[in-house]
XYZ file of C-alpha atoms in Angstrom:
536
model
C -2.678 -12.641 39.803
C 0.321 -11.360 37.858
C -0.463 -13.825 35.037
C -4.119 -12.701 34.861
C -3.151 -9.024 34.807
C -0.676 -9.439 31.964
C -3.244 -11.207 29.773
C -6.060 -8.824 30.620
C -4.093 -5.572 29.841
C -3.618 -6.094 26.095
C -7.302 -7.149 25.791
C -8.449 -4.018 27.704
C -6.139 -1.785 25.660
C -7.433 -3.238 22.409
C -10.993 -2.792 23.595
C -10.320 0.780 24.529
C -8.664 1.407 21.183
C -11.554 -0.133 19.211
C -14.014 1.846 21.337
C -12.173 5.139 20.603
C -12.025 4.317 16.865
C -15.743 3.434 16.918
C -16.397 6.817 18.651
C -14.473 8.710 16.011
C -16.093 6.768 13.195
C -19.452 7.851 14.659
C -18.215 11.466 14.970
C -16.896 11.421 11.472
C -20.288 10.233 10.140
C -21.971 13.042 12.063
C -19.416 15.495 10.625
C -20.278 14.397 7.116
C -23.967 14.775 7.771
C -23.377 18.202 9.230
C -21.393 19.269 6.134
C -24.283 18.324 3.845
C -26.819 20.187 5.999
C -24.768 23.348 6.404
C -23.315 23.818 2.896
C -25.263 26.264 0.723
C -24.532 24.024 -2.282
C -25.239 20.634 -0.714
C -25.398 18.837 -4.071
C -21.740 19.588 -4.734
C -20.460 18.807 -1.216
C -19.899 15.115 -1.910
C -17.407 16.053 -4.687
C -15.100 17.920 -2.260
C -15.059 15.427 0.649
C -12.692 12.475 0.940
C -12.566 9.859 3.646
C -10.173 6.939 3.970
C -12.861 4.813 2.370
C -12.570 6.887 -0.784
C -10.226 5.579 -3.498
C -8.848 9.078 -4.115
C -8.202 9.883 -0.417
C -4.518 8.868 -0.434
C -3.609 10.626 -3.649
C -5.350 13.841 -2.557
C -3.535 13.747 0.774
C -0.110 12.966 -0.730
C -0.373 15.417 -3.651
C 0.793 18.487 -1.679
C 3.129 16.918 0.836
C 6.528 18.502 0.143
C 8.490 17.074 3.050
C 8.256 13.306 2.808
C 9.206 12.947 6.444
C 5.505 13.410 6.931
C 4.099 10.905 4.501
C 5.014 7.671 6.257
C 2.594 4.946 7.319
C 3.011 6.100 10.941
C 2.144 9.720 10.162
C -1.294 10.652 11.598
C -3.884 11.054 8.803
C -6.996 13.245 8.683
C -10.353 11.601 9.308
C -11.744 13.708 6.486
C -10.230 15.855 3.761
C -12.299 18.783 2.460
C -11.243 20.484 -0.817
C -13.615 23.441 -0.852
C -14.612 24.913 -4.179
C -16.824 27.575 -2.498
C -16.546 29.788 0.624
C -19.639 27.989 2.049
C -17.675 24.712 2.163
C -15.072 26.360 4.412
C -17.748 27.896 6.649
C -19.468 24.537 6.995
C -16.182 22.788 7.784
C -15.346 25.286 10.557
C -18.827 25.010 11.995
C -19.058 21.198 11.825
C -15.522 20.674 13.210
C -16.402 22.779 16.262
C -19.774 21.028 16.706
C -18.179 17.600 16.675
C -14.960 18.315 18.566
C -12.509 17.913 15.722
C -9.432 20.074 15.048
C -8.707 21.426 11.598
C -5.547 21.854 9.607
C -5.432 24.131 6.538
C -3.121 23.519 3.583
C -2.572 25.790 0.602
C 0.683 24.458 -0.888
C 1.942 21.892 1.638
C 5.343 23.550 2.197
C 5.097 23.661 6.021
C 8.573 22.426 6.986
C 7.174 20.553 10.026
C 4.005 19.318 8.296
C 1.758 21.321 10.605
C -0.639 22.226 7.759
C -1.641 18.583 7.263
C -0.601 16.582 10.356
C -2.076 16.520 13.887
C -1.817 14.069 16.793
C -5.541 14.484 17.585
C -8.501 13.611 15.299
C -8.647 16.277 12.641
C -10.111 17.506 9.380
C -7.821 18.709 6.632
C -9.070 21.633 4.631
C -7.058 21.634 1.427
C -7.459 24.885 -0.605
C -6.249 23.372 -3.877
C -9.561 24.208 -5.659
C -9.516 27.892 -4.551
C -6.822 29.220 -6.807
C -8.275 31.798 -9.159
C -6.100 34.798 -9.949
C -7.505 38.094 -11.323
C -4.854 40.551 -12.504
C -5.675 44.242 -12.979
C -2.582 45.481 -14.808
C -3.963 48.984 -15.226
C -4.142 49.506 -11.493
C -1.156 47.230 -10.713
C -3.161 44.975 -8.354
C -4.404 41.356 -8.314
C -6.771 39.255 -6.313
C -5.224 35.860 -5.642
C -7.040 32.957 -3.892
C -5.176 31.215 -1.141
C -4.740 27.853 -2.933
C -2.886 29.422 -5.875
C 0.891 28.882 -6.111
C 3.544 31.516 -6.526
C 4.260 30.029 -10.006
C 0.681 30.527 -11.005
C 0.725 34.126 -9.738
C 3.891 34.992 -11.713
C 2.475 33.321 -14.884
C -0.767 35.277 -14.695
C 1.009 38.566 -14.085
C 3.273 37.924 -17.066
C 0.268 37.196 -19.240
C -0.936 40.788 -18.617
C 2.314 42.742 -18.329
C 6.057 42.373 -18.949
C 6.882 45.245 -16.576
C 5.029 44.167 -13.451
C 6.136 41.620 -10.885
C 5.588 40.578 -7.286
C 8.136 40.101 -4.454
C 7.358 36.526 -3.374
C 9.335 33.242 -3.195
C 11.773 31.721 -5.686
C 10.142 28.256 -5.307
C 7.130 28.162 -7.659
C 4.944 25.579 -5.843
C 4.433 27.629 -2.663
C 0.843 28.091 -1.742
C 0.181 31.793 -1.281
C -2.199 31.252 1.645
C 0.635 30.215 3.948
C 3.578 31.819 2.111
C 2.278 35.381 2.232
C 0.871 35.051 5.722
C 4.419 34.215 7.095
C 6.141 37.007 5.212
C 7.329 35.519 1.911
C 10.379 36.785 0.058
C 12.336 36.383 -3.182
C 14.739 38.240 -5.457
C 12.844 41.528 -5.144
C 13.291 41.561 -1.341
C 15.795 44.447 -1.237
C 13.771 46.549 -3.673
C 10.209 46.017 -2.445
C 10.350 44.079 0.841
C 8.266 40.952 1.511
C 5.092 39.617 -0.151
C 3.333 40.561 3.141
C 4.581 44.175 2.790
C 2.654 44.379 -0.527
C -0.777 43.069 0.546
C -3.513 45.671 0.463
C -6.608 43.626 1.252
C -7.528 40.108 2.300
C -10.541 37.819 2.656
C -10.733 35.484 5.673
C -13.279 33.181 7.334
C -13.141 33.585 11.103
C -14.015 31.115 13.889
C -17.737 32.174 13.677
C -17.769 31.386 9.993
C -17.972 35.073 9.008
C -16.548 36.185 5.633
C -14.384 39.192 6.408
C -12.357 41.615 4.341
C -9.841 44.272 5.495
C -12.619 46.734 6.453
C -14.758 44.244 8.335
C -11.939 42.379 10.040
C -10.279 45.620 11.304
C -6.695 46.756 11.153
C -5.411 44.621 14.092
C -6.439 41.358 12.445
C -5.298 42.608 8.987
C -1.931 43.417 10.582
C -1.647 39.987 12.274
C -2.202 37.888 9.124
C 0.512 39.683 7.172
C 3.550 37.967 8.729
C 2.035 36.410 11.879
C 1.054 33.211 10.094
C -2.655 33.154 9.078
C -3.448 29.740 10.504
C -3.824 31.067 14.129
C -6.598 33.505 13.240
C -8.906 31.923 10.703
C -8.750 30.623 7.177
C -7.351 33.000 4.527
C -9.471 32.781 1.356
C -7.719 35.396 -0.803
C -5.232 38.256 -0.880
C -5.329 41.477 -2.817
C -1.750 42.260 -3.742
C 0.017 45.386 -5.022
C 2.022 44.526 -8.123
C 5.405 46.238 -8.446
C 7.178 47.751 -11.429
C 10.086 45.821 -12.921
C 12.245 46.934 -15.916
C 11.686 45.219 -19.299
C 15.320 43.978 -19.060
C 16.919 42.495 -15.979
C 20.337 40.803 -15.578
C 21.186 37.537 -13.798
C 24.408 35.772 -13.087
C 25.709 32.693 -11.226
C 29.397 32.624 -10.373
C 30.742 29.450 -8.681
C 33.869 29.502 -6.547
C 35.290 26.642 -4.465
C 37.872 26.755 -1.668
C 40.760 26.425 -4.071
C 39.406 29.500 -5.813
C 39.342 31.639 -2.660
C 35.685 30.912 -1.629
C 36.346 31.486 2.100
C 37.712 34.976 1.553
C 34.936 35.797 -1.003
C 32.147 34.710 1.364
C 33.816 36.664 4.158
C 34.078 39.781 2.041
C 30.481 39.382 0.739
C 29.209 39.920 4.317
C 30.595 43.434 4.304
C 29.103 44.316 0.929
C 25.791 42.545 0.188
C 23.450 44.583 2.458
C 25.012 47.931 1.360
C 24.598 47.429 -2.359
C 22.076 49.376 -4.358
C 18.508 48.053 -3.715
C 18.238 47.071 -7.405
C 20.860 44.356 -6.811
C 19.941 41.120 -5.063
C 23.092 39.052 -4.485
C 22.822 35.820 -2.480
C 25.175 32.880 -1.820
C 24.434 29.145 -1.761
C 26.919 26.884 0.002
C 27.244 23.165 -0.781
C 29.747 20.334 -0.496
C 31.048 19.165 -3.930
C 33.722 16.861 -5.299
C 37.181 18.410 -5.422
C 39.523 18.273 -8.417
C 41.685 16.084 -6.176
C 40.293 12.575 -6.437
C 38.341 11.321 -3.519
C 38.302 14.715 -1.786
C 35.532 17.205 -1.109
C 35.502 20.945 -1.261
C 32.975 23.706 -0.524
C 31.267 25.487 -3.433
C 30.004 28.984 -2.951
C 27.568 29.975 -5.720
C 27.025 33.708 -6.056
C 23.491 34.139 -7.470
C 22.262 37.519 -8.530
C 19.327 39.476 -9.988
C 19.980 43.034 -11.085
C 16.990 45.226 -12.093
C 18.707 46.722 -15.077
C 21.117 45.987 -17.978
C 24.622 44.457 -17.945
C 26.294 47.790 -18.810
C 25.092 49.261 -15.522
C 25.697 46.133 -13.439
C 29.375 45.589 -14.354
C 30.726 48.919 -13.103
C 28.610 48.629 -9.905
C 30.153 45.161 -9.223
C 33.649 46.397 -10.154
C 33.348 49.176 -7.608
C 31.737 47.261 -4.737
C 32.981 43.692 -5.074
C 35.936 43.492 -7.560
C 37.227 40.380 -5.711
C 34.565 38.211 -7.398
C 35.934 39.025 -10.856
C 32.522 39.221 -12.508
C 32.871 39.153 -16.334
C 30.416 40.230 -19.005
C 30.140 36.609 -20.191
C 28.897 35.551 -16.723
C 25.835 37.755 -17.137
C 22.572 37.170 -19.051
C 19.948 39.735 -19.883
C 16.323 38.628 -19.851
C 12.797 39.592 -18.753
C 11.741 39.482 -15.113
C 9.493 36.464 -15.695
C 12.402 34.646 -17.398
C 14.522 35.349 -14.268
C 11.853 33.483 -12.238
C 12.433 30.446 -14.512
C 16.233 30.918 -14.299
C 16.362 30.806 -10.449
C 13.863 27.898 -10.320
C 15.929 25.910 -12.870
C 13.121 25.824 -15.493
C 13.076 26.527 -19.162
C 9.432 26.664 -20.195
C 6.953 29.229 -18.843
C 4.259 26.523 -18.658
C 6.200 24.751 -15.879
C 5.052 27.613 -13.545
C 1.582 26.084 -13.687
C 2.802 22.751 -12.460
C 1.850 22.398 -8.745
C 4.012 19.336 -8.145
C 7.423 20.217 -6.765
C 10.368 18.527 -8.576
C 12.369 18.467 -5.308
C 10.256 16.503 -2.834
C 12.444 14.724 -0.340
C 13.009 14.068 3.366
C 14.520 17.155 4.919
C 15.138 19.244 8.009
C 15.531 23.011 7.850
C 16.370 25.885 10.206
C 17.019 29.604 9.992
C 19.208 32.334 11.524
C 19.878 36.045 11.184
C 23.357 37.494 11.047
C 24.058 40.981 12.390
C 27.920 40.979 12.486
C 30.118 39.358 9.784
C 31.292 35.835 10.610
C 35.089 35.669 10.760
C 36.971 33.373 8.337
C 37.718 30.960 11.167
C 33.939 30.674 11.821
C 33.280 29.945 8.154
C 35.921 27.231 8.195
C 34.153 25.544 11.029
C 31.026 25.372 8.810
C 33.089 23.783 6.034
C 34.287 21.071 8.457
C 30.729 20.139 9.252
C 29.859 19.983 5.547
C 32.599 17.398 5.071
C 30.817 14.972 7.371
C 28.774 12.308 5.656
C 25.387 13.882 6.431
C 26.701 17.291 5.330
C 27.256 16.045 1.745
C 23.590 16.660 1.034
C 23.285 19.886 3.029
C 22.755 23.390 1.724
C 22.974 26.890 3.156
C 21.534 30.033 1.580
C 22.774 33.460 2.706
C 20.149 36.003 1.626
C 21.191 39.671 1.876
C 19.022 42.288 3.642
C 19.398 46.052 3.525
C 17.662 48.172 0.949
C 13.897 48.330 1.451
C 14.083 45.780 4.275
C 15.968 48.304 6.400
C 13.399 51.058 5.792
C 10.300 49.233 6.953
C 9.812 49.403 10.682
C 9.880 46.292 12.885
C 6.272 46.636 13.866
C 4.755 47.567 10.461
C 3.805 43.823 10.228
C 4.423 40.951 12.616
C 7.604 40.127 10.623
C 10.272 41.938 12.796
C 13.592 41.140 11.033
C 14.396 44.476 9.426
C 17.221 47.019 10.039
C 20.345 45.659 11.716
C 20.329 42.321 9.870
C 23.018 41.834 7.274
C 21.593 38.555 5.967
C 19.406 35.600 6.763
C 20.620 31.975 6.728
C 18.592 29.068 5.535
C 19.994 25.688 6.590
C 18.681 22.500 4.904
C 19.778 18.909 4.946
C 18.169 16.401 2.518
C 18.232 12.650 2.394
C 16.686 9.643 0.623
C 17.229 6.861 3.177
C 13.909 5.921 4.742
C 13.360 4.990 8.353
C 13.605 6.641 11.751
C 17.285 5.953 12.277
C 18.361 7.754 9.092
C 16.113 10.737 9.861
C 17.450 10.984 13.372
C 21.066 10.900 12.080
C 20.491 13.791 9.605
C 18.388 15.846 12.017
C 21.064 15.382 14.644
C 23.686 16.611 12.182
C 21.533 19.745 11.525
C 21.166 20.405 15.282
C 24.950 20.202 15.757
C 25.479 22.703 12.920
C 22.856 25.017 14.446
C 24.498 24.695 17.882
C 27.940 25.521 16.353
C 26.453 28.684 14.733
C 25.198 30.159 18.008
C 28.109 32.552 18.658
C 27.858 34.043 15.131
C 24.163 34.840 14.846
C 21.511 37.124 16.460
C 21.021 36.734 20.222
C 18.409 37.509 22.898
C 16.393 36.271 21.096
C 18.167 34.055 18.556
C 15.793 35.052 15.752
C 14.161 32.661 13.306
C 11.866 32.957 10.225
C 8.324 31.615 10.742
C 8.029 30.298 7.181
C 11.105 28.078 7.913
C 9.056 26.324 10.594
C 11.249 24.587 13.196
C 9.756 22.819 16.201
C 13.224 22.469 17.786
C 13.017 26.121 18.907
C 9.851 25.453 20.953
C 6.411 23.931 20.773
C 3.029 24.425 22.369
C 2.628 20.762 23.145
C -0.922 19.455 23.481
C -3.912 21.360 24.802
C -4.102 25.064 25.429
C -0.555 26.152 25.949
C 0.625 28.898 28.341
C 1.834 32.234 27.145
C 5.197 31.534 28.823
C 5.717 28.256 26.884
C 4.671 29.762 23.550
C 6.857 32.851 24.041
C 9.961 30.613 23.851
C 9.362 30.185 20.130
C 7.139 33.171 19.589
C 9.862 35.709 20.545
C 12.242 34.120 18.108
C 9.871 34.473 15.151
C 8.169 37.728 16.105
C 10.311 39.464 18.760
C 8.398 42.388 20.316
C 5.412 41.806 18.027
C 4.563 38.534 19.755
C 2.509 40.194 22.547
C 0.375 42.077 19.998
C -0.285 38.840 18.110
C -1.428 37.230 21.434
C -3.851 40.143 21.987
C -5.298 39.804 18.471
C -5.601 35.989 18.849
C -7.410 36.339 22.160
C -9.896 38.777 20.642
C -10.669 36.917 17.432
C -10.449 33.254 18.526
C -11.129 33.268 22.320
C -11.733 29.544 22.468
C -8.435 28.760 20.651
C -10.085 26.753 17.910
C -7.354 27.465 15.328
C -4.371 25.845 17.001
C -1.334 23.711 16.314
C 2.105 23.098 17.787
C 3.210 26.666 16.963
C 0.001 28.642 16.843
C -0.321 31.927 18.677
C -1.611 31.293 22.207
C -4.309 33.066 24.260
C -3.750 35.362 27.214
C -3.107 33.307 30.298
C -4.917 34.217 33.530
C -2.680 36.671 35.309
C -0.857 37.410 32.047
C 0.817 40.795 31.759
C 2.791 42.224 28.868
C 6.246 40.731 28.880
C 5.224 38.284 31.615
C 3.455 34.939 31.955
């Protein structure tokens, strides 16, 4: 009997597998038919749909994958990719996905750190917004309409075409898709002067679960609130944002000053914590920490790079720095005056303005990232413990950014948008570790190193909850799992990203998507039965 069972099982399993694939192949055919029937412009629909049988399928899928941990042969792939060129294509994809029981993932720039915008363990359709990227700048009224598939680089380029004294407070990376980036908050060098990208959104266009095209007025203030920092993917598909452009001076000043441990880096980083959030809001002054070769052969040291944008000229910056942070020893020759758009190139490491239109990131790699918020300065001994971990083999390719808060960030209330990390935070930490070795064993080694560093940092960062930034997606802090998750389970990660705003997000989600169609491993959940505020 035993012999018969062991030979029958693989056969039965293979039969089941082939049956399920046949079922999905049939569903996928029905989905394609449905798309043709439901699109207003059915003649063009074939040009925006890719299946694995299509020769361009793989290149379209790979094009916007920024974290190559999620582009392996084992990574689940979409049954269909839709690259809508018209709102009706999105409406059809939502309708047909619901009709045929398929999940959707929505990708604007592909920077989701856990690949949630283009990976799912259940059969799914990928809606890639790459074709919806028009940008219309109204310099006279200091506004712009930006479609969700546009990148931050494209936005900056189009603003600069119209004005040298307007900017926008979004990310330093120039290949970020604005659909996801703005909906999670989004920040850059103008953070302390103007807050987040989400703080400067004045209207939006969204397709909801019923396929309705909504703007701020028709979606209502609750939903408009939720998509500006709560992550748009839980509530519908963002089509476009109307943003408020902000004034920048015709001349700004940048500097980068590097100091290693032999040049007093530990004391400088320690001192920076007492200064950075209290500086004038025109001064953005961040630190990057990396492991580099020491002047002593065969040894490593830690390099702290002090990177700054000042909204003004050198002659005003130098006395400000001399008064507030003389320990750095900033010299006139360290500083460069330029236009604001040139500062975007400077921080991105580019020289030509045209590079801002390039959607391919020069830094694709395998990586794992995390985030933290610091409310009390870390003592020197605590910093030295970080250095020790950076000396480990995996730490050689790690990076930490310390981004100062204060200024405008302290003035905006915690519940103005879902993004709650405002007054009381000195700075935010980004942790990243990058590697080139392929294979599961290498990935596990580097991810394990990152988790050990994160664990070490626990005494020095925010508590109850230990806060995190939703755009630095991290499934280690909690996941919905499969199916409709409970409020209690989702609140584990939800309270870290959104704190007291999580409950309001749950209320909005339950109202606008009651069947929980827009879901992933960290999407906002629905009310559970018997749920009460602050409970299960």
